Coordinates of C-alpha atoms in Angstrom, one line a residue:
X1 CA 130.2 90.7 88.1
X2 CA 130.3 91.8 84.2
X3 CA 128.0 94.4 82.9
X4 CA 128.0 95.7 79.5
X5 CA 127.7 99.2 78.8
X6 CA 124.7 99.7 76.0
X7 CA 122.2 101.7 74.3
X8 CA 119.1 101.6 72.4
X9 CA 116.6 104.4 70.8
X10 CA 113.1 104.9 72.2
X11 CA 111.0 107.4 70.5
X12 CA 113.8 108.7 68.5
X13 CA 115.7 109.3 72.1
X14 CA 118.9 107.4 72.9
X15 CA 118.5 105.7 76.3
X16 CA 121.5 103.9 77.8
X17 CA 121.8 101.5 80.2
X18 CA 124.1 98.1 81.1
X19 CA 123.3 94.5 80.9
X20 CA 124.3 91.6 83.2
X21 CA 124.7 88.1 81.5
X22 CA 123.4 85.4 82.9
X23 CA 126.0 83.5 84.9
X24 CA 126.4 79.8 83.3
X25 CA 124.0 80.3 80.6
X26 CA 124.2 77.5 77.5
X27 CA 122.1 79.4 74.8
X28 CA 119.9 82.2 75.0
X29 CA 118.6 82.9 78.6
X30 CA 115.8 84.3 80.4
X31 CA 115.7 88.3 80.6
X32 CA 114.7 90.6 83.5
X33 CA 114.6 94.4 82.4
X34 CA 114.7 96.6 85.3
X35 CA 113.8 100.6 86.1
X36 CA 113.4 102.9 88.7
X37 CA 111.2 105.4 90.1
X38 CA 110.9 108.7 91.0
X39 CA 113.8 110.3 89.8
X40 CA 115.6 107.7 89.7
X41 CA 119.2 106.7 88.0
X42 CA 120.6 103.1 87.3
X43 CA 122.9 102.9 89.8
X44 CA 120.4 103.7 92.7
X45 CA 120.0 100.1 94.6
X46 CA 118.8 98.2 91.2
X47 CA 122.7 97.1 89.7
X48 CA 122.0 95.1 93.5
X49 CA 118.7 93.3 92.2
X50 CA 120.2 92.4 88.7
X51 CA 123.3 91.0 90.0
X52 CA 121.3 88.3 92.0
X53 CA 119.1 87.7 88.9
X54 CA 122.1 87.3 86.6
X55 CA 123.6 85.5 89.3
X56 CA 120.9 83.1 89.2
X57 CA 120.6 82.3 85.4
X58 CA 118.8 85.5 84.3
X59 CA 119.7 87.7 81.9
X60 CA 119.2 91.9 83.5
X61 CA 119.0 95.0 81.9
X62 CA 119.1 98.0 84.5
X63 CA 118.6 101.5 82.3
X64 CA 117.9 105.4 82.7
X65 CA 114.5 106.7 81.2
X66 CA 115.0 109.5 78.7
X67 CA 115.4 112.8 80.5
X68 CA 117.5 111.3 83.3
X69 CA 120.9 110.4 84.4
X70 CA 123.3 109.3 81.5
X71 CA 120.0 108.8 79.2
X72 CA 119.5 111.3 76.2
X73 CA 116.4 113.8 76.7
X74 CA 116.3 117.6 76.6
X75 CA 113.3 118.5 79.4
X76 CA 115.6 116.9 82.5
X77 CA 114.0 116.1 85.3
X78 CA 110.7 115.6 83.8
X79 CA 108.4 112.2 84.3
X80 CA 106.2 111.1 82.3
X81 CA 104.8 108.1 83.3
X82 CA 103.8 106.7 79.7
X83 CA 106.9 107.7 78.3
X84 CA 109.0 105.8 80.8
X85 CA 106.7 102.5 80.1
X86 CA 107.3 103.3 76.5
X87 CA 110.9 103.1 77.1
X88 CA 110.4 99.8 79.0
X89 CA 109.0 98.7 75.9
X90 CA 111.7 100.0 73.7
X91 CA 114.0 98.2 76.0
X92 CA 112.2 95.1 75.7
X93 CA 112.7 95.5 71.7
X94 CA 116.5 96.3 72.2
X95 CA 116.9 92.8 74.5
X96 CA 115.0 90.9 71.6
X97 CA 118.1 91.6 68.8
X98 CA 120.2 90.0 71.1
X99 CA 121.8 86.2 70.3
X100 CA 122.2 86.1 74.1
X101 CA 118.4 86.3 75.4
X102 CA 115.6 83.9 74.9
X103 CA 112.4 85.8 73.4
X104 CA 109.6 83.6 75.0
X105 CA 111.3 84.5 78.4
X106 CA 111.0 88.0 79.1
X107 CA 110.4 89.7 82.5
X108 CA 110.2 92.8 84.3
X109 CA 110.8 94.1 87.7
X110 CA 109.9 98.0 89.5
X111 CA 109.8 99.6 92.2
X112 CA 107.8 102.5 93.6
X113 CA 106.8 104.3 90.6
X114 CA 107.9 101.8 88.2
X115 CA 106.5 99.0 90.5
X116 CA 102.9 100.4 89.0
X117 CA 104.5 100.6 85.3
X118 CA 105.2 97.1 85.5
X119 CA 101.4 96.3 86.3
X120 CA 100.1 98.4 83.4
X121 CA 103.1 97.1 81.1
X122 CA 102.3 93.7 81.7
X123 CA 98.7 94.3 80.5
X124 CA 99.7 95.7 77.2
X125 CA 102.3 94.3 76.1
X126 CA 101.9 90.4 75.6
X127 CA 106.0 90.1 75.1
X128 CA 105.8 90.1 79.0
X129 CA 106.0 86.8 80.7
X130 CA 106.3 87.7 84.6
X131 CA 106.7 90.5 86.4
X132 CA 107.4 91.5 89.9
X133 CA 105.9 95.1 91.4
X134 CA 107.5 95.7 94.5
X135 CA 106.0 98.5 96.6
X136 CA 104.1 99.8 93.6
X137 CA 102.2 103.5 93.5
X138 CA 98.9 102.9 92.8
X139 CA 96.5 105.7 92.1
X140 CA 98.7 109.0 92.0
X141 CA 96.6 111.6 92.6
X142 CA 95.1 109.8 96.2
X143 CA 98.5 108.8 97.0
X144 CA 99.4 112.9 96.6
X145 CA 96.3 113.7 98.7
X146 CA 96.7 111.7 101.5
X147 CA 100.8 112.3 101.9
X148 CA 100.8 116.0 102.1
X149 CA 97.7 116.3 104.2
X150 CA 94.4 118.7 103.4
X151 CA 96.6 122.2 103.8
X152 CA 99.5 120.4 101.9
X153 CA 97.8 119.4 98.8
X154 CA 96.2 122.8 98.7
X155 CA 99.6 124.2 97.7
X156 CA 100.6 121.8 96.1
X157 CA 97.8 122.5 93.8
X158 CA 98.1 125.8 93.4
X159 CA 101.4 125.3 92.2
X160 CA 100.8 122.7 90.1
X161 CA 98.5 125.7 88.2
X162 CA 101.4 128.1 88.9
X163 CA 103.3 125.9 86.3
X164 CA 100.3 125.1 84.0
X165 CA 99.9 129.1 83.1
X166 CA 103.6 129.5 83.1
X167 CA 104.3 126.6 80.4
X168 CA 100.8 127.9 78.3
X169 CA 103.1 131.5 77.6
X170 CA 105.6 131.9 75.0
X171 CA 108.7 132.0 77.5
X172 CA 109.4 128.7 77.3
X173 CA 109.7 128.5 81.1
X174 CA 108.2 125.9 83.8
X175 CA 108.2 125.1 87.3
X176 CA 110.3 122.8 89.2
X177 CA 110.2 121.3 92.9
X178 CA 112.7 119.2 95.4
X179 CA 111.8 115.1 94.9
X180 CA 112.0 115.3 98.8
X181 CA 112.8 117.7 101.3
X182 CA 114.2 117.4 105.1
X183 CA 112.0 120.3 106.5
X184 CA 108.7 119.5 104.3
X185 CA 106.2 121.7 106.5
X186 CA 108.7 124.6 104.9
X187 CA 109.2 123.5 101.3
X188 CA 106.7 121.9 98.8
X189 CA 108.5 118.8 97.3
X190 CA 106.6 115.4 95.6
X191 CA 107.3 113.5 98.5
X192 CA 107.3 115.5 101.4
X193 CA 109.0 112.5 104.0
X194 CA 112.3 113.8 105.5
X195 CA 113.7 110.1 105.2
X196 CA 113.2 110.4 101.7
X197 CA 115.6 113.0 101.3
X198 CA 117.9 111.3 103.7
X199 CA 118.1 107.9 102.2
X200 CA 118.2 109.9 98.8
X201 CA 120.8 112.5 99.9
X202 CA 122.8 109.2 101.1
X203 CA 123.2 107.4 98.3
X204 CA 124.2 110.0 96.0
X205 CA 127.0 110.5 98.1
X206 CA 127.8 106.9 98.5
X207 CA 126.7 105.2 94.5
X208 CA 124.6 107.9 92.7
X209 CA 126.3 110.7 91.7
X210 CA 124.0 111.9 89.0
X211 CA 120.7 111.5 90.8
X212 CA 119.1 114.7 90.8
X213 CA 116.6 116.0 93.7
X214 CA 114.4 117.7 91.6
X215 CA 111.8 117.5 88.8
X216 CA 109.7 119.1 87.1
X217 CA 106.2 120.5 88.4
X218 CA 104.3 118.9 84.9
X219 CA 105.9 115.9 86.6
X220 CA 103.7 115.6 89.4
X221 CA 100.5 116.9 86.9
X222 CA 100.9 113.4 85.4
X223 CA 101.1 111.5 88.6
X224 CA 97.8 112.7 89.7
X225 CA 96.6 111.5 86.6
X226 CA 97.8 108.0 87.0
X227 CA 96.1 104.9 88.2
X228 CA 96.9 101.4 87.4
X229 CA 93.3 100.2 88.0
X230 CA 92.2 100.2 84.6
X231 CA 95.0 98.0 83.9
X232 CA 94.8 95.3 86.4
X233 CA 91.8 93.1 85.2
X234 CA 93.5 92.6 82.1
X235 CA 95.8 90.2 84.2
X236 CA 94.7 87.1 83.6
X237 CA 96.9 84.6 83.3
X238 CA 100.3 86.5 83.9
X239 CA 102.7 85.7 86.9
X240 CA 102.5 88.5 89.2
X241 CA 104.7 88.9 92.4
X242 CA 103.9 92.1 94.4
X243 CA 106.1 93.2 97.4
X244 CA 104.6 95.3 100.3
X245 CA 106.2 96.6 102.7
X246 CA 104.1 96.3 106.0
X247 CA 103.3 100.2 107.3
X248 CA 104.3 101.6 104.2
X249 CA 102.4 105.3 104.3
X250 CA 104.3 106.6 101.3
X251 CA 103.2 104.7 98.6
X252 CA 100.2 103.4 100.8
X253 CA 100.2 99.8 101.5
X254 CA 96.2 99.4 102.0
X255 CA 96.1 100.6 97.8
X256 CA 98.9 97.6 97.1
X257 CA 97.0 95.1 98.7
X258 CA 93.6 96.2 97.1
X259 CA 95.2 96.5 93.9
X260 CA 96.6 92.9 94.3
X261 CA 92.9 91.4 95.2
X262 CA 92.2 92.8 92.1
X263 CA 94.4 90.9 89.5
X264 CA 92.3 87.7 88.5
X265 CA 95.5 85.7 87.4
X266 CA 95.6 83.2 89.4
X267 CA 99.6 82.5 89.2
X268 CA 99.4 85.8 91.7
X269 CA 101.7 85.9 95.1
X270 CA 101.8 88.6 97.7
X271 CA 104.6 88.8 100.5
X272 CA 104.6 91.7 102.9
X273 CA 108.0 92.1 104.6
X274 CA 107.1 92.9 108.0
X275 CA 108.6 95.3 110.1
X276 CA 109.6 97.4 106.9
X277 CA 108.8 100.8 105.5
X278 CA 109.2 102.2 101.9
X279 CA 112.3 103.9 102.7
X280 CA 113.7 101.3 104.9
X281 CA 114.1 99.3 101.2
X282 CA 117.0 101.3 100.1
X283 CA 118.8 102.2 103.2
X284 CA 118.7 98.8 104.8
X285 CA 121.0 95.9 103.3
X286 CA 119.3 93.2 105.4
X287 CA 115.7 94.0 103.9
X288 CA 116.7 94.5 100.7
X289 CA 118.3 90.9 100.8
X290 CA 114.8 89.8 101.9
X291 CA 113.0 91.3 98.7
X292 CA 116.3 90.5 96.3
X293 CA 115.6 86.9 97.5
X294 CA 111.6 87.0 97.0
X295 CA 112.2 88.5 93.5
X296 CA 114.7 86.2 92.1
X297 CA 113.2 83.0 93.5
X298 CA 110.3 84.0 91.2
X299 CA 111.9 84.9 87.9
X300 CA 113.6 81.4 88.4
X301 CA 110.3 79.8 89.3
X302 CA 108.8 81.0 86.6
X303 CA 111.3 81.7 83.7
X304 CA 114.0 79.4 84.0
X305 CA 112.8 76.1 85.9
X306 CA 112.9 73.3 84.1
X307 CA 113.9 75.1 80.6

């Protein structure tokens, strides 16, 4: 399928991305824009999402936040949460100069960490028609507390500190730890699942060379100061699909489905793909058929049917 390489500024950083026409479109079509999540890069398992929506009508934009992969930034390997919405937003701007995509049509899709953004973006920005939040994180700092365990956190904690009175001096220095790590009772990383690294470790190899399995400490400051609750009773009317996975003890299922009960729009829909974990998402082409299919049956349900 065609993609076209592109680029757009977000808070005076150039961010850079592709987008996949819509296949058979007459005019200007429905548009999907797509990121990823923790340390994420646009080639990692999202080109696979916005080919089936482009394949089924929908215009897809699939980018790099600033500080990441091919995107502009100078503190790489550093997440901030409202900067990477803000460059959601941005990209929403950028898709709105183009001839090719309908305004009054615009979607977007995450996963993991961006699979919360997408909650709190559709709240605050009313340019947002649908969205789908598949396997969303939730409440950061609980979803911290409860993966690494009581002695876990602890020092996690204390190196989150570490880095705060390292950054406060004049050197200029900070802190950095692994995304995931295969011996986590030896290392302190973000995620401390071993399959994390694996499935990670695996697809840079295989179709992500520039991921990176690192960020910055400040990185996971910000997590634990990020909760998409506030957000979620301004949902009233917008079309939300969310996509557990059934088990899922990374980014904790039981917070997914309580933050779904949540929403008040009733054009809501939750699917739990059973027999599936977080991981299993990326490394498994089958499931990731299963939640391709979920996705893009909605964006078509609800921004291209009977246009």
């Amino acid at each position: 399928m065609t993609r076209e390489d592109i680029e757009f500024d977000s808070c005076g950083e150039t961010i850079r991305g592709w987008f996949y026409p819509a296949s058979g479109a007459e005019g200007p079509a429905p548009t999907v824009i797509l990121a990823g999540g923790w340390c994420y890069v646009r080639e990692l398992v999202m080109p696979y999402y916005a080919e089936r929506f482009a394949a089924a009508g929908i215009n897809a934009l699939v980018f790099d936040y600033r500080n990441l992969g091919v995107s502009d930034g100078g503190n790489r390997q550093h997440l901030d949460p409202w900067a990477q919405i803000r460059d959601y937003q941005s990209a929403l701007s950028y898709v709105e100069t183009r001839a090719d995509v309908d305004n009054d049509r615009l979607g977007v899709w995450g996963i993991s960490y961006s699979g919360g953004h997408v909650l709190i973006l559709a709240a605050i920005d009313p340019r947002i028609k649908v969205i789908v939040s598949q396997i969303p994180v939730i409440d950061g700092y609980r979803n911290m507390r409860r993966v690494h365990g009581t002695v876990g956190f602890r020092k996690l904690l204390s190196l989150v500190e570490e880095d705060r009175r390292l950054r406060a001096g004049s050197s200029g220095k900070q802190l950095y730890l692994a995304h995931a790590s295969a011996v986590p009772h030896e290392e302190i990383s973000a995620w401390p699942f071993p399959e994390t690294y694996e499935t990670f470790a695996a697809l840079k190899a295989s179709e992500a060379p520039g991921y990176e399995n690192r960020s910055t400490v400040e990185s996971v400051a910000l997590l634990m100061e990020y909760h998409v609750g506030p957000f979620l009773g301004r949902l009233l009317q917008t079309p939300v699909l969310m996509i557990a996975a059934e088990g899922d003890d990374l980014t904790l299922w039981d917070l997914e489905i309580d933050a779904f009960n949540e929403i008040p729009s009733p054009a809501k829909r939750l699917e739990i793909l059973p027999h599936t974990t977080h991981m299993t998402l990326y490394s498994d082409r089958g499931k990731l058929e299963v939640a391709a299919g979920h996705a893009t049956e909605w964006f078509v349900t609800q921004l291209a049917a009977g246009k």
